Amino acid sequence: MEVLREKVEEEEEAEREEAAEWAEWARMEKMMRPVEVRKEEITLKQETLRDLEKKLSEIQITVSAELPAFTKDTIDISKLPISYKTNTPKEEHLLQVADNFSRQYSHLCPDRVPLFLHPLNECEVPKFVSTTLRPTLMPYPELYNWDSCAQFVSDFLTMVPLPDPLKPTIKKEEKVLPKKYTIKPPRDLCSRFEQEQEVKKQQEIRAQEKKRLREEEERLMEAEKAKPDALHGLRVHSWVLVLSGKREVPENFFIDPFTGHSYSTQDEHFLGIESLWNHKNYWINMQDCWNCCKDLIFDLGDPVRWEYMLLGTDKSQLSLTEEDDSGINDEDDVENLGKEDEDKSFDMPHSWVEQIEISPEAFETRCPNGKKVIQYKRAKLEKWAPYLNSNGLVSRLTTYEDLQCTNILEIKEWYQNREDMLELKHINKTTDLKTDYFKPGHPQALRVHSYKSMQPEMDRVIEFYETARVDGLMKREETPRTMTEYYQGRPDFLSYRHASFGPRVKKLTLSSAESNPRPIVKITERFFRNPAKPAEEDVAERVFLVAEERIQLRYHCREDHITASKREFLRRTEVDSKGNKIIMTPDMCISFEVEPMEHTKKLLYQYEAMMHLKREEKLSRHQVWESELEVLEILKLREEEEAAHTLTISIYDTKRNEKSKEYREAMERMMHEEHLRQVETQLDYLAPFLAQLPPGEKLTCWQAVRLKDECLSDFKQRLINKANLIQARFEKETQELQKKQQWYQENQVTLTPEDEDLYLSYCSQAMFRIRILEQRLNRHKELAPLKYLALEEKLYKDPRLGELQKIFA
Amino acid sequence: MNQPCNSMEPRVMDDDMLKLAVGDQGPQEEAGQLAKQEGILFKDVLSLQLDFRNILRIDNLWQFENLRKLQLDNNIIEKIEGLENLAHLVWLGSSDSHASASQVAGITDLSFNNIETIEGLDTLVNLEDLSLFNNRISKIDSLDALVKLQVLSLGNNRIDNMMNIIYLRRFKCLRTLSLSRNPISEAEDYKMFICAYLPDLMYLDYRRIDDHTKKLAEAKHQYSIDELKHQENLMQAQLEDEQAQREELEKHKTAFVEHLNGSFLFDSMYAEDSEGNNLSYLPGVGELLETYKDKFVIICVNIFEYGLKQQEKRKTELDTFSECVREAIQENQEQGKRKIAKFEEKHLSSLSAIREELELPNIEKMILECSADISELFDALMTLEMQLVEQLEETINMFERNIVDMVGLFIENVQSLMAQCRDLENHHHEKLLEISISTLEKIVEGDLDEDLPNDLRALFVDKDTIVNAVGASHDIHLLKIDNREDELVTRINSWCTRLIDRIHKDEIMRNRKRVKEINQYIDHMQSELDNLECGDILD
């Protein structure tokens, strides 16, 4: 917890520093304290100052000593740098100053809580709070602004309650309840009297409901926070204050580290501020917090409102640049301070904390172990790091009906990096309706798919990204008996197609594999206005009544008309009395025309129109059938995708992209090998001999020969030396063994079994060594001449000794 | 000639021939039976082919109003005529009009029965494809109306002058041109010349023009083409200038103050006034005239500017009015449409209910209900319409009042300004008279220093003459001013009455149309219901 807290501070600071804002860690406590807690202090009234100080300092220590209790086990302190384990003289000095300050403070304000000045760190070393902050700039753009930065920190933090909620760094926050009951707006009625009556009635109902609500809420509240109430105003919490002025921050505000939300300084959840600190200084709030933080003035330069600990920051409005320039040189105010002289020339020591480093993986993982569960009232939010779950799940919000979180109302699951572009899955447990939301890029251009079951011919709504589809389909709604499709942006101006099906006819044929489509009873198609055609020729709606063999047409309405032309075709083919087929009779086409025209009355025209419509009907039926097939296909695809749930990996993601990883590793290996080879070639056997000669000159033949001889003789000497060395060791080892054996034989009788064991093990080891040495010697003897020859060969080929080649060539 | 085709008598395009052709080329099979049953009207025909028929004269085509494609190839037509009514024609082929004779004979005998000039195509503005292959045309001409021309086939003709190509530059859409077997195609520069002068052309003599050729041609004829282009540009600029001027004048005319933004009126006053001009040579009159003109022109410009402003005002008034009226009508239409849609929904369901009902009394009851619904709809629609009529009537009256007021105000102000002009004129007249009389006295006394023009001196014979002369000049001036004023007033008044008349007429037309539409619809609904009744009873 402690470490985490510090990290938080650092990150916050990092951002803050970068932002050149002033962020303060504020510690909130209710000013009023119960008497019993402070009994000891209160009894110490007006004794000598020294006694008081002593007592107080003791109390301070006990307070801070408790802190590490819950952090010890989690941190390996041995790896921490030295600055964590010791205090520099300057820090010691600072602690003294802080102690002094604290003593004065408790003398002046005996009623208030002791200051939170120097808690023990993870190595149980007292550290002043300001020095735990180290401004750091992180390489992530998300951490540049406060909101995303705070979100990151809150993700990273896990709330662990303090053993004693009254001691420092305890969280005390209530969630703001979501508004559940929004009252319906009053209905608009004609009669004012009735309206008034209604309003009255509604008000009554509302009052009742409110009452009921309040009662319920009260009941809930009681159930929820019976305990917190007892300690209301006593709990402690640390949070961040951002001061206005820099980086276009218009006004002061608070950030709660656990939620990452910002609050106004007027927010009533913050009951008061005991003290503030940043990495430069420490301030105590001298203002009354009876009205929460609403009346506080955050002018840290005002010593009446904010008692500072270190001199040098008493500007009317604090700013980093100013402070950097002037530092502690303002001698004028010394008298007003009422502090000891040593204070005035004291500057806050540099932070002892290591610079925080967040690896890209850790940054991506965000929460510890990549998983975080936040329990809300009637809701649970789970978060995972990307790629942690194999199905791409990154967060899940479960809402419950009851407080005990047993009856699930609905589940929302967010996904990332899914190959099928699934973004959000919404399951409503009460209606059992599942809705999948997709990002652009699904192979079937899906946008939303809501369904109750994956069986075909059931209720479902599929929405598409219509621009990604050739046919411009926007939405397809299905019920067991109908299918409705909505289109947009088609060249034939089709906007809507509705097909209703009849019950499936049982087929007598045995082949069950053959698809048995439901018979289509009716197809309704609607069209947008085609501006290229006159309105009375532009069909707005056509209905194919397949079963009745009728086709109804409704045309678009002309701009200055209110009625539209209609036409109805009966496509029954009949046979006249003589047995001839009737091609077309006037009663096969009933039409209403807004402005009757001559050519449309012609049978030929009607016949051609009907023929055209017949073809269109066939096409439409085919389209409906294809749509049905497509639904089947989509369902199949979805099932496959759900089963496979493969994740996409960006080509820039070097760690996860297997291919690029392999490639990169291969490259690295090659580089390494190349490097080795280079090192080898760079090992220059001639260098020590060439160094004796004047540089830059070409070697004469004689010099070259001499050089070669010298080099070879030197190498020979080395080989001999090596052989001698091995020989010497071998001899030494054998001698020792012999000695030991002698000693054993002499003292064999008196030896204890332990000594004998020791001796035996020594013997076997020595024998092993001797054997190894022997082997090495033999191999050396074998290899030495070969090595010698190889060097000679190399020397002949060396370009620097080119003269040699001339001689021997 | 001994060809069988040629031995055939020239034929006349009579009704029978056309009917036969239409019948042959019309719909086939079932549709053909239908067509035969009821006959085809010539105006419904879109495409007509009349080839190899020895037609001598194009005739009887005036009924084919909607014809898109006409083929008259392989005939012996001599003159392009009778095509005036075929304004929708897109494709016209009268190529090889004499091919039957010439090709079979194997000799290029084009001495007779050929089209010699292009003519009679002025109304075919939609024509895109024109084929005049194998004729006796010697000059490309009279094609100005064919702005959409894309394909032009003039092969095997007698075009012999390259300058014909320049004529083709005006067809911006022309992409395909055929001029082979013409005298000009023999010229060595033929292809280059065409490519250079018709840079947008894609195909020449059935071959695609490649970019390389185009570039070469351009380089070769660059100088002359640049010159041509320059001339064309100048021409264009001049045309545009004229157009702009005309528009400006038009604008002034709509404001009824044309030619008042300068000394035009003043100049016209003196244009027919010889006495006035003569008198201006009198000593002192020159300066007088100068100041008079300045003042006069200032007033004219005032009138002009005032007129433009008023015109602007009237225009905005009219725009707001028509906008409001349109909105009101739109809203009304929407309401009507909604009512009808609602009715239709109900009506359809009740109709199908009637169809399924078996009991006769029930059917009758339902039919009664239906017709009640229909009459209810009728009432509702008519109420809507009457409401609109009343509302519009009120608005129109208001607009009428306003516009009349505006016009009245304008006239009043213009008249007062004109009165100022008259005052100036009177003043000038008095001054002039004074000078004239004093000059006369001087002349009578004989101590006039300056020399006067003879014409002028002739006036100074006695007092009456000079007074008459000055008076005549004055009368002319006043007359001019009065005329201008009268013209302005009459024109604006007539504009105003025309506008109001038009608005009223439009409204009446709209109302009648709507009432007719509603009646028609209701009648249709009622008759549908009646038919159903009959059918049911018959069943």
mmCIF file with all atom_site columns, N, CA and C in Angstrom, chain B residues 457-476:
data_model
loop_
_atom_site.group_PDB
_atom_site.id
_atom_site.type_symbol
_atom_site.label_atom_id
_atom_site.label_alt_id
_atom_site.label_comp_id
_atom_site.label_asym_id
_atom_site.label_entity_id
_atom_site.label_seq_id
_atom_site.pdbx_PDB_ins_code
_atom_site.Cartn_x
_atom_site.Cartn_y
_atom_site.Cartn_z
_atom_site.occupancy
_atom_site.B_iso_or_equiv
_atom_site.pdbx_formal_charge
_atom_site.auth_seq_id
_atom_site.auth_comp_id
_atom_site.auth_asym_id
_atom_site.auth_atom_id
_atom_site.pdbx_PDB_model_num
ATOM 1  N N  . ARG B 1 457 ? -28.787 84.026 -85.939 1.00 0.00 ? 457 ARG B N  1
ATOM 2  C CA . ARG B 1 457 ? -29.068 85.416 -86.270 1.00 0.00 ? 457 ARG B CA 1
ATOM 3  C C  . ARG B 1 457 ? -30.435 85.549 -86.958 1.00 0.00 ? 457 ARG B C  1
ATOM 4  N N  . ALA B 1 458 ? -30.759 84.485 -87.707 1.00 0.00 ? 458 ALA B N  1
ATOM 5  C CA . ALA B 1 458 ? -32.043 84.498 -88.403 1.00 0.00 ? 458 ALA B CA 1
ATOM 6  C C  . ALA B 1 458 ? -33.197 84.590 -87.419 1.00 0.00 ? 458 ALA B C  1
ATOM 7  N N  . LEU B 1 459 ? -32.994 84.078 -86.223 1.00 0.00 ? 459 LEU B N  1
ATOM 8  C CA . LEU B 1 459 ? -34.062 84.109 -85.238 1.00 0.00 ? 459 LEU B CA 1
ATOM 9  C C  . LEU B 1 459 ? -34.307 85.506 -84.696 1.00 0.00 ? 459 LEU B C  1
ATOM 10 N N  . PHE B 1 460 ? -33.271 86.265 -84.706 1.00 0.00 ? 460 PHE B N  1
ATOM 11 C CA . PHE B 1 460 ? -33.404 87.585 -84.084 1.00 0.00 ? 460 PHE B CA 1
ATOM 12 C C  . PHE B 1 460 ? -33.912 88.620 -85.074 1.00 0.00 ? 460 PHE B C  1
ATOM 13 N N  . VAL B 1 461 ? -35.071 88.368 -85.542 1.00 0.00 ? 461 VAL B N  1
ATOM 14 C CA . VAL B 1 461 ? -35.635 89.375 -86.462 1.00 0.00 ? 461 VAL B CA 1
ATOM 15 C C  . VAL B 1 461 ? -36.584 90.301 -85.693 1.00 0.00 ? 461 VAL B C  1
ATOM 16 N N  . ASP B 1 462 ? -37.429 89.676 -84.912 1.00 0.00 ? 462 ASP B N  1
ATOM 17 C CA . ASP B 1 462 ? -38.241 90.520 -84.024 1.00 0.00 ? 462 ASP B CA 1
ATOM 18 C C  . ASP B 1 462 ? -38.498 89.756 -82.732 1.00 0.00 ? 462 ASP B C  1
ATOM 19 N N  . LYS B 1 463 ? -39.174 90.357 -81.844 1.00 0.00 ? 463 LYS B N  1
ATOM 20 C CA . LYS B 1 463 ? -39.352 89.785 -80.523 1.00 0.00 ? 463 LYS B CA 1
ATOM 21 C C  . LYS B 1 463 ? -40.191 88.503 -80.569 1.00 0.00 ? 463 LYS B C  1
ATOM 22 N N  . ASP B 1 464 ? -41.253 88.539 -81.384 1.00 0.00 ? 464 ASP B N  1
ATOM 23 C CA . ASP B 1 464 ? -42.134 87.371 -81.460 1.00 0.00 ? 464 ASP B CA 1
ATOM 24 C C  . ASP B 1 464 ? -41.375 86.135 -81.878 1.00 0.00 ? 464 ASP B C  1
ATOM 25 N N  . THR B 1 465 ? -40.582 86.303 -82.895 1.00 0.00 ? 465 THR B N  1
ATOM 26 C CA . THR B 1 465 ? -39.839 85.153 -83.414 1.00 0.00 ? 465 THR B CA 1
ATOM 27 C C  . THR B 1 465 ? -38.967 84.541 -82.319 1.00 0.00 ? 465 THR B C  1
ATOM 28 N N  . ILE B 1 466 ? -38.227 85.385 -81.692 1.00 0.00 ? 466 ILE B N  1
ATOM 29 C CA . ILE B 1 466 ? -37.291 84.842 -80.710 1.00 0.00 ? 466 ILE B CA 1
ATOM 30 C C  . ILE B 1 466 ? -38.033 84.220 -79.540 1.00 0.00 ? 466 ILE B C  1
ATOM 31 N N  . VAL B 1 467 ? -39.120 84.904 -79.130 1.00 0.00 ? 467 VAL B N  1
ATOM 32 C CA . VAL B 1 467 ? -39.902 84.345 -78.015 1.00 0.00 ? 467 VAL B CA 1
ATOM 33 C C  . VAL B 1 467 ? -40.505 82.997 -78.425 1.00 0.00 ? 467 VAL B C  1
ATOM 34 N N  . ASN B 1 468 ? -40.972 82.952 -79.632 1.00 0.00 ? 468 ASN B N  1
ATOM 35 C CA . ASN B 1 468 ? -41.525 81.689 -80.129 1.00 0.00 ? 468 ASN B CA 1
ATOM 36 C C  . ASN B 1 468 ? -40.476 80.593 -80.144 1.00 0.00 ? 468 ASN B C  1
ATOM 37 N N  . ALA B 1 469 ? -39.295 80.964 -80.634 1.00 0.00 ? 469 ALA B N  1
ATOM 38 C CA . ALA B 1 469 ? -38.230 79.963 -80.734 1.00 0.00 ? 469 ALA B CA 1
ATOM 39 C C  . ALA B 1 469 ? -37.887 79.431 -79.356 1.00 0.00 ? 469 ALA B C  1
ATOM 40 N N  . VAL B 1 470 ? -37.693 80.328 -78.419 1.00 0.00 ? 470 VAL B N  1
ATOM 41 C CA . VAL B 1 470 ? -37.346 79.902 -77.056 1.00 0.00 ? 470 VAL B CA 1
ATOM 42 C C  . VAL B 1 470 ? -38.488 79.063 -76.486 1.00 0.00 ? 470 VAL B C  1
ATOM 43 N N  . GLY B 1 471 ? -39.711 79.537 -76.747 1.00 0.00 ? 471 GLY B N  1
ATOM 44 C CA . GLY B 1 471 ? -40.881 78.792 -76.253 1.00 0.00 ? 471 GLY B CA 1
ATOM 45 C C  . GLY B 1 471 ? -40.941 77.394 -76.827 1.00 0.00 ? 471 GLY B C  1
ATOM 46 N N  . ALA B 1 472 ? -40.656 77.287 -78.126 1.00 0.00 ? 472 ALA B N  1
ATOM 47 C CA . ALA B 1 472 ? -40.703 75.963 -78.765 1.00 0.00 ? 472 ALA B CA 1
ATOM 48 C C  . ALA B 1 472 ? -39.690 75.033 -78.124 1.00 0.00 ? 472 ALA B C  1
ATOM 49 N N  . SER B 1 473 ? -38.496 75.538 -77.936 1.00 0.00 ? 473 SER B N  1
ATOM 50 C CA . SER B 1 473 ? -37.444 74.726 -77.292 1.00 0.00 ? 473 SER B CA 1
ATOM 51 C C  . SER B 1 473 ? -37.914 74.271 -75.921 1.00 0.00 ? 473 SER B C  1
ATOM 52 N N  . HIS B 1 474 ? -38.479 75.216 -75.190 1.00 0.00 ? 474 HIS B N  1
ATOM 53 C CA . HIS B 1 474 ? -38.968 74.906 -73.857 1.00 0.00 ? 474 HIS B CA 1
ATOM 54 C C  . HIS B 1 474 ? -40.050 73.829 -73.912 1.00 0.00 ? 474 HIS B C  1
ATOM 55 N N  . ASP B 1 475 ? -40.955 73.973 -74.848 1.00 0.00 ? 475 ASP B N  1
ATOM 56 C CA . ASP B 1 475 ? -42.040 72.992 -74.987 1.00 0.00 ? 475 ASP B CA 1
ATOM 57 C C  . ASP B 1 475 ? -41.496 71.594 -75.258 1.00 0.00 ? 475 ASP B C  1
ATOM 58 N N  . ILE B 1 476 ? -40.523 71.573 -76.166 1.00 0.00 ? 476 ILE B N  1
ATOM 59 C CA . ILE B 1 476 ? -39.931 70.254 -76.472 1.00 0.00 ? 476 ILE B CA 1
ATOM 60 C C  . ILE B 1 476 ? -39.347 69.624 -75.216 1.00 0.00 ? 476 ILE B C  1
#
